[in-house]
mmCIF file of C-alpha atoms in Angstrom:
data_model
loop_
_atom_site.group_PDB
_atom_site.id
_atom_site.type_symbol
_atom_site.label_atom_id
_atom_site.label_comp_id
_atom_site.label_asym_id
_atom_site.label_seq_id
_atom_site.Cartn_x
_atom_site.Cartn_y
_atom_site.Cartn_z
ATOM 1 C CA MET A 5 43.425 7.208 10.096
ATOM 2 C CA SER A 6 43.105 9.939 12.116
ATOM 3 C CA THR A 7 39.572 12.256 13.219
ATOM 4 C CA THR A 8 41.270 15.264 11.677
ATOM 5 C CA VAL A 9 42.071 13.968 8.370
ATOM 6 C CA GLU A 10 38.455 12.059 7.898
ATOM 7 C CA THR A 11 36.924 15.500 8.687
ATOM 8 C CA ALA A 12 38.674 17.028 6.386
ATOM 9 C CA ARG A 13 37.584 14.624 3.387
ATOM 10 C CA SER A 14 34.154 14.829 4.553
ATOM 11 C CA SER A 15 33.948 18.710 5.489
ATOM 12 C CA VAL A 16 33.197 19.342 1.302
ATOM 13 C CA ILE A 17 31.757 22.456 -0.099
ATOM 14 C CA VAL A 18 29.872 21.631 -3.278
ATOM 15 C CA ALA A 19 28.269 24.040 -6.023
ATOM 16 C CA ILE A 20 25.563 23.174 -8.576
ATOM 17 C CA ASP A 21 24.840 25.477 -10.894
ATOM 18 C CA GLY A 22 22.339 25.654 -14.084
ATOM 19 C CA PRO A 23 19.533 26.982 -15.448
ATOM 20 C CA SER A 24 15.381 25.279 -14.719
ATOM 21 C CA GLY A 25 15.069 21.918 -15.289
ATOM 22 C CA THR A 26 18.382 20.525 -15.633
ATOM 23 C CA GLY A 27 18.256 18.145 -12.425
ATOM 24 C CA LYS A 28 19.749 20.068 -10.143
ATOM 25 C CA SER A 29 17.326 19.966 -6.880
ATOM 26 C CA SER A 30 16.893 16.322 -7.595
ATOM 27 C CA THR A 31 20.635 15.855 -8.291
ATOM 28 C CA SER A 32 21.720 18.021 -5.886
ATOM 29 C CA LYS A 33 19.458 16.417 -2.429
ATOM 30 C CA ALA A 34 20.225 12.759 -3.884
ATOM 31 C CA VAL A 35 23.734 13.434 -3.602
ATOM 32 C CA ALA A 36 23.721 15.809 -0.226
ATOM 33 C CA ALA A 37 21.397 12.340 1.428
ATOM 34 C CA LYS A 38 23.484 9.341 -0.350
ATOM 35 C CA LEU A 39 27.159 11.553 0.636
ATOM 36 C CA GLY A 40 26.087 12.447 4.489
ATOM 37 C CA LEU A 41 26.170 16.472 3.590
ATOM 38 C CA SER A 42 23.520 19.097 4.426
ATOM 39 C CA TYR A 43 21.319 20.741 0.993
ATOM 40 C CA LEU A 44 20.459 24.118 0.099
ATOM 41 C CA ASP A 45 18.374 25.503 -2.279
ATOM 42 C CA THR A 46 19.055 28.501 -2.773
ATOM 43 C CA GLY A 47 16.647 28.995 -5.353
ATOM 44 C CA ALA A 48 13.726 28.591 -2.557
ATOM 45 C CA GLN A 49 14.958 31.740 -0.845
ATOM 46 C CA TYR A 50 14.693 33.708 -3.910
ATOM 47 C CA ARG A 51 11.420 32.266 -4.565
ATOM 48 C CA ALA A 52 10.462 33.111 -0.621
ATOM 49 C CA ILE A 53 11.304 36.686 -0.622
ATOM 50 C CA THR A 54 9.674 37.068 -4.138
ATOM 51 C CA TRP A 55 6.582 35.584 -2.110
ATOM 52 C CA TRP A 56 6.445 37.559 0.793
ATOM 53 C CA MET A 57 6.669 40.632 -1.393
ATOM 54 C CA LEU A 58 3.361 39.444 -3.208
ATOM 55 C CA THR A 59 1.496 38.544 -0.169
ATOM 56 C CA ASN A 60 2.994 42.136 1.557
ATOM 57 C CA GLY A 61 1.754 44.386 -1.419
ATOM 58 C CA VAL A 62 5.289 45.402 -2.971
ATOM 59 C CA ASP A 63 4.842 46.340 -6.519
ATOM 60 C CA VAL A 64 7.219 43.566 -7.664
ATOM 61 C CA GLY A 65 7.468 45.851 -10.663
ATOM 62 C CA ASN A 66 9.392 48.720 -9.078
ATOM 63 C CA PRO A 67 13.006 47.721 -8.532
ATOM 64 C CA GLU A 68 13.248 50.624 -6.211
ATOM 65 C CA GLU A 69 9.936 49.341 -3.711
ATOM 66 C CA ILE A 70 11.784 45.841 -4.029
ATOM 67 C CA ALA A 71 15.174 47.238 -2.910
ATOM 68 C CA THR A 72 13.720 49.106 0.202
ATOM 69 C CA ALA A 73 11.472 46.154 1.182
ATOM 70 C CA ALA A 74 14.019 42.946 1.016
ATOM 71 C CA ALA A 75 15.542 43.657 4.574
ATOM 72 C CA LYS A 76 12.130 42.723 6.337
ATOM 73 C CA PRO A 77 10.970 39.267 5.579
ATOM 74 C CA VAL A 78 13.095 36.730 8.111
ATOM 75 C CA ILE A 79 13.842 33.383 5.911
ATOM 76 C CA VAL A 80 15.092 30.229 7.616
ATOM 77 C CA SER A 81 16.129 27.379 5.290
ATOM 78 C CA GLY A 82 16.533 23.985 6.521
ATOM 79 C CA THR A 83 19.184 21.871 5.599
ATOM 80 C CA ASP A 84 18.200 18.172 5.667
ATOM 81 C CA PRO A 85 18.197 16.751 2.336
ATOM 82 C CA ALA A 86 15.485 14.249 3.605
ATOM 83 C CA ALA A 87 13.050 17.023 4.478
ATOM 84 C CA PRO A 88 14.472 20.645 3.690
ATOM 85 C CA THR A 89 12.367 23.180 4.739
ATOM 86 C CA ILE A 90 12.100 26.860 4.467
ATOM 87 C CA THR A 91 10.298 29.848 6.694
ATOM 88 C CA VAL A 92 9.455 33.370 5.907
ATOM 89 C CA ASP A 93 8.724 35.513 9.546
ATOM 90 C CA GLY A 94 8.517 31.643 11.093
ATOM 91 C CA GLU A 95 5.141 30.255 8.351
ATOM 92 C CA ASP A 96 6.090 27.285 5.932
ATOM 93 C CA ALA A 97 6.570 28.751 3.391
ATOM 94 C CA SER A 98 6.994 25.287 0.719
ATOM 95 C CA GLY A 99 4.415 24.967 -0.793
ATOM 96 C CA PRO A 100 2.943 28.922 -1.816
ATOM 97 C CA ILE A 101 6.665 29.411 -2.711
ATOM 98 C CA ARG A 102 5.928 27.159 -5.927
ATOM 99 C CA THR A 103 2.614 28.958 -7.760
ATOM 100 C CA GLN A 104 3.195 29.927 -10.839
ATOM 101 C CA GLU A 105 2.727 33.772 -9.232
ATOM 102 C CA VAL A 106 5.918 33.095 -7.916
ATOM 103 C CA THR A 107 7.523 31.306 -10.912
ATOM 104 C CA SER A 108 6.683 34.275 -12.924
ATOM 105 C CA LYS A 109 8.115 37.299 -11.149
ATOM 106 C CA VAL A 110 11.285 35.566 -9.146
ATOM 107 C CA SER A 111 13.562 37.027 -11.652
ATOM 108 C CA ALA A 112 12.578 40.257 -11.754
ATOM 109 C CA VAL A 113 12.789 40.404 -7.755
ATOM 110 C CA SER A 114 16.207 38.103 -8.011
ATOM 111 C CA ALA A 115 17.677 40.750 -10.500
ATOM 112 C CA VAL A 116 17.206 43.751 -7.572
ATOM 113 C CA PRO A 117 20.926 43.942 -6.234
ATOM 114 C CA GLU A 118 19.485 44.998 -2.907
ATOM 115 C CA VAL A 119 18.100 41.408 -2.779
ATOM 116 C CA ARG A 120 21.065 39.849 -4.248
ATOM 117 C CA THR A 121 23.359 41.413 -1.389
ATOM 118 C CA LEU A 122 20.948 39.969 1.297
ATOM 119 C CA ILE A 123 20.336 36.189 0.048
ATOM 120 C CA THR A 124 23.937 36.024 -0.686
ATOM 121 C CA ALA A 125 25.056 36.983 2.561
ATOM 122 C CA LEU A 126 22.564 34.631 4.267
ATOM 123 C CA GLN A 127 23.733 31.905 2.161
ATOM 124 C CA ARG A 128 26.988 32.139 2.793
ATOM 125 C CA SER A 129 25.709 31.902 6.326
ATOM 126 C CA ILE A 130 24.722 28.867 6.359
ATOM 127 C CA ALA A 131 27.078 27.249 4.131
ATOM 128 C CA ALA A 132 30.441 28.783 6.939
ATOM 129 C CA ALA A 133 28.115 27.490 9.645
ATOM 130 C CA THR A 134 27.820 23.352 8.192
ATOM 131 C CA THR A 135 30.710 21.189 9.394
ATOM 132 C CA GLY A 136 29.934 18.186 7.703
ATOM 133 C CA GLY A 137 30.099 19.858 4.217
ATOM 134 C CA ILE A 138 27.177 20.951 2.161
ATOM 135 C CA VAL A 139 25.486 21.087 -1.651
ATOM 136 C CA VAL A 140 24.535 23.832 -2.244
ATOM 137 C CA GLU A 141 22.431 24.212 -6.054
ATOM 138 C CA GLY A 142 21.552 27.450 -7.510
ATOM 139 C CA ARG A 143 22.424 29.881 -10.515
ATOM 140 C CA ASP A 144 25.363 32.011 -9.327
ATOM 141 C CA ILE A 145 26.610 29.643 -6.245
ATOM 142 C CA GLY A 146 30.061 28.745 -8.129
ATOM 143 C CA THR A 147 31.015 32.094 -9.419
ATOM 144 C CA THR A 148 29.255 34.619 -7.069
ATOM 145 C CA VAL A 149 28.144 32.953 -3.552
ATOM 146 C CA LEU A 150 30.939 30.601 -3.056
ATOM 147 C CA PRO A 151 33.589 30.983 -5.435
ATOM 148 C CA ASP A 152 36.182 28.772 -3.466
ATOM 149 C CA ALA A 153 33.776 25.860 -3.084
ATOM 150 C CA ASP A 154 35.689 22.655 -3.327
ATOM 151 C CA LEU A 155 33.938 21.144 -6.334
ATOM 152 C CA LYS A 156 31.911 23.396 -8.412
ATOM 153 C CA ILE A 157 29.302 21.234 -11.520
ATOM 154 C CA PHE A 158 27.518 23.199 -13.825
ATOM 155 C CA LEU A 159 24.291 20.983 -15.302
ATOM 156 C CA THR A 160 23.031 21.780 -18.411
ATOM 157 C CA ALA A 161 20.270 20.183 -21.067
ATOM 158 C CA SER A 162 19.074 21.022 -24.319
ATOM 159 C CA PRO A 163 15.608 23.664 -24.058
ATOM 160 C CA GLU A 164 13.640 20.229 -25.265
ATOM 161 C CA ALA A 165 14.518 17.930 -22.459
ATOM 162 C CA ARG A 166 13.910 21.119 -19.791
ATOM 163 C CA ALA A 167 10.744 21.754 -21.158
ATOM 164 C CA ALA A 168 9.846 17.658 -21.039
ATOM 165 C CA ARG A 169 10.800 17.206 -17.008
ATOM 166 C CA ARG A 170 8.891 20.589 -16.179
ATOM 167 C CA SER A 171 5.490 19.909 -18.081
ATOM 168 C CA GLY A 172 6.072 16.157 -16.621
ATOM 169 C CA GLU A 173 6.272 17.729 -13.123
ATOM 170 C CA VAL A 174 3.104 20.089 -13.757
ATOM 171 C CA LYS A 175 0.185 18.237 -14.428
ATOM 172 C CA GLY A 176 -1.708 19.499 -17.868
ATOM 173 C CA SER A 177 1.271 21.896 -18.569
ATOM 174 C CA ASP A 178 1.499 22.996 -22.206
ATOM 175 C CA LEU A 179 4.796 21.978 -23.629
ATOM 176 C CA SER A 180 5.671 24.465 -25.939
ATOM 177 C CA ALA A 181 4.945 26.881 -23.936
ATOM 178 C CA THR A 182 6.734 25.741 -21.015
ATOM 179 C CA ARG A 183 9.854 25.922 -22.919
ATOM 180 C CA GLU A 184 9.035 29.646 -23.875
ATOM 181 C CA ALA A 185 9.163 30.568 -20.653
ATOM 182 C CA LEU A 186 12.273 28.703 -20.579
ATOM 183 C CA ILE A 187 14.199 30.460 -22.604
ATOM 184 C CA LYS A 188 12.641 33.407 -20.920
ATOM 185 C CA ARG A 189 14.034 32.527 -17.674
ATOM 186 C CA ASP A 190 17.340 32.240 -18.998
ATOM 187 C CA ALA A 191 18.037 35.088 -20.476
ATOM 188 C CA ALA A 192 16.482 37.215 -17.330
ATOM 189 C CA ASP A 193 18.755 35.075 -15.438
ATOM 190 C CA SER A 194 21.893 35.439 -17.943
ATOM 191 C CA GLY A 195 21.353 38.936 -18.370
ATOM 192 C CA ARG A 196 20.964 40.405 -15.217
ATOM 193 C CA LYS A 197 23.832 42.651 -14.093
ATOM 194 C CA THR A 198 24.178 41.575 -10.934
ATOM 195 C CA SER A 199 24.927 37.983 -9.920
ATOM 196 C CA PRO A 200 23.936 36.742 -13.646
ATOM 197 C CA LEU A 201 23.400 32.961 -14.683
ATOM 198 C CA ALA A 202 26.806 31.637 -15.543
ATOM 199 C CA LYS A 203 29.349 28.430 -15.464
ATOM 200 C CA ALA A 204 32.421 29.056 -13.020
ATOM 201 C CA ASP A 205 35.662 28.726 -15.368
ATOM 202 C CA ASP A 206 36.511 25.907 -13.130
ATOM 203 C CA ALA A 207 32.891 24.077 -13.082
ATOM 204 C CA VAL A 208 32.816 20.869 -14.236
ATOM 205 C CA GLU A 209 30.120 20.962 -17.159
ATOM 206 C CA VAL A 210 27.931 18.057 -16.935
ATOM 207 C CA ASP A 211 24.962 17.645 -19.943
ATOM 208 C CA THR A 212 22.046 16.098 -18.694
ATOM 209 C CA THR A 213 20.167 15.886 -21.882
ATOM 210 C CA GLU A 214 20.537 12.045 -22.330
ATOM 211 C CA LEU A 215 21.074 11.331 -18.985
ATOM 212 C CA THR A 216 18.754 9.523 -16.853
ATOM 213 C CA LEU A 217 18.382 11.237 -13.282
ATOM 214 C CA GLN A 218 20.059 8.488 -11.314
ATOM 215 C CA GLN A 219 23.149 8.748 -14.313
ATOM 216 C CA VAL A 220 23.352 12.629 -13.358
ATOM 217 C CA ILE A 221 23.149 11.397 -9.639
ATOM 218 C CA GLU A 222 25.829 8.776 -10.225
ATOM 219 C CA CYS A 223 28.192 11.134 -12.127
ATOM 220 C CA VAL A 224 28.237 13.938 -9.382
ATOM 221 C CA VAL A 225 28.580 11.418 -6.358
ATOM 222 C CA THR A 226 31.440 10.575 -8.481
ATOM 223 C CA LEU A 227 32.577 13.950 -8.521
ATOM 224 C CA VAL A 228 32.217 14.530 -5.526
ATOM 225 C CA GLU A 229 34.011 11.290 -3.757
ATOM 226 C CA GLY A 230 37.168 12.161 -6.239
ATOM 227 C CA LYS A 231 37.655 15.662 -4.995
ATOM 228 C CA ARG A 232 37.026 13.880 -0.592
ATOM 229 C CA VAL A 233 39.753 11.861 -1.783
ATOM 230 C CA ALA A 234 42.008 14.528 -3.324
ATOM 231 C CA ALA A 235 41.741 16.332 -0.202
#
């Protein structure tokens, strides 16, 4: 097989969307690592800009203030699935962006159109610069960020299953409170005017409720390999 054909087969852009707790991040990283693709966690970028706003005194309850400050931070995402990184103005933000404070504010910040425009442009530039193919995970990748992705996957799961997974990740967390927080986040993400959480018309839906993480990974790997062969 010629090098050109081999490159065409391997350079696949995969968009994985879905709400919190469906296994997006774990699945996306594992699939990218297994298939030798780059990986981008777009949610981390929205968390990063939210963290920057909070640490720089921006009123995250004021959309106009958020819009004015949106272009100030410099966010850089590493795309190695084995060790994804994210920095803000040169500072490692991988830990700080996972705090409960950031989690509770990220929906409000990411709903501001100016923020979405800037971050979407950043995401597209990263995907365009990747030569060997990439798995991009988020909430609006297949519908807005990369509508021409080679493969679109939408992960779902019941609120109960998602809450159980999230509670397992956070020691001492309350299952009921976690479930309510997820449902509230879903409503905020699905209801925003700009690039809401939604399944693309041509996306393959995978319900992960009754599946182990390994089963989900195998399912997605099979879908990607099928797309490569078809290409």
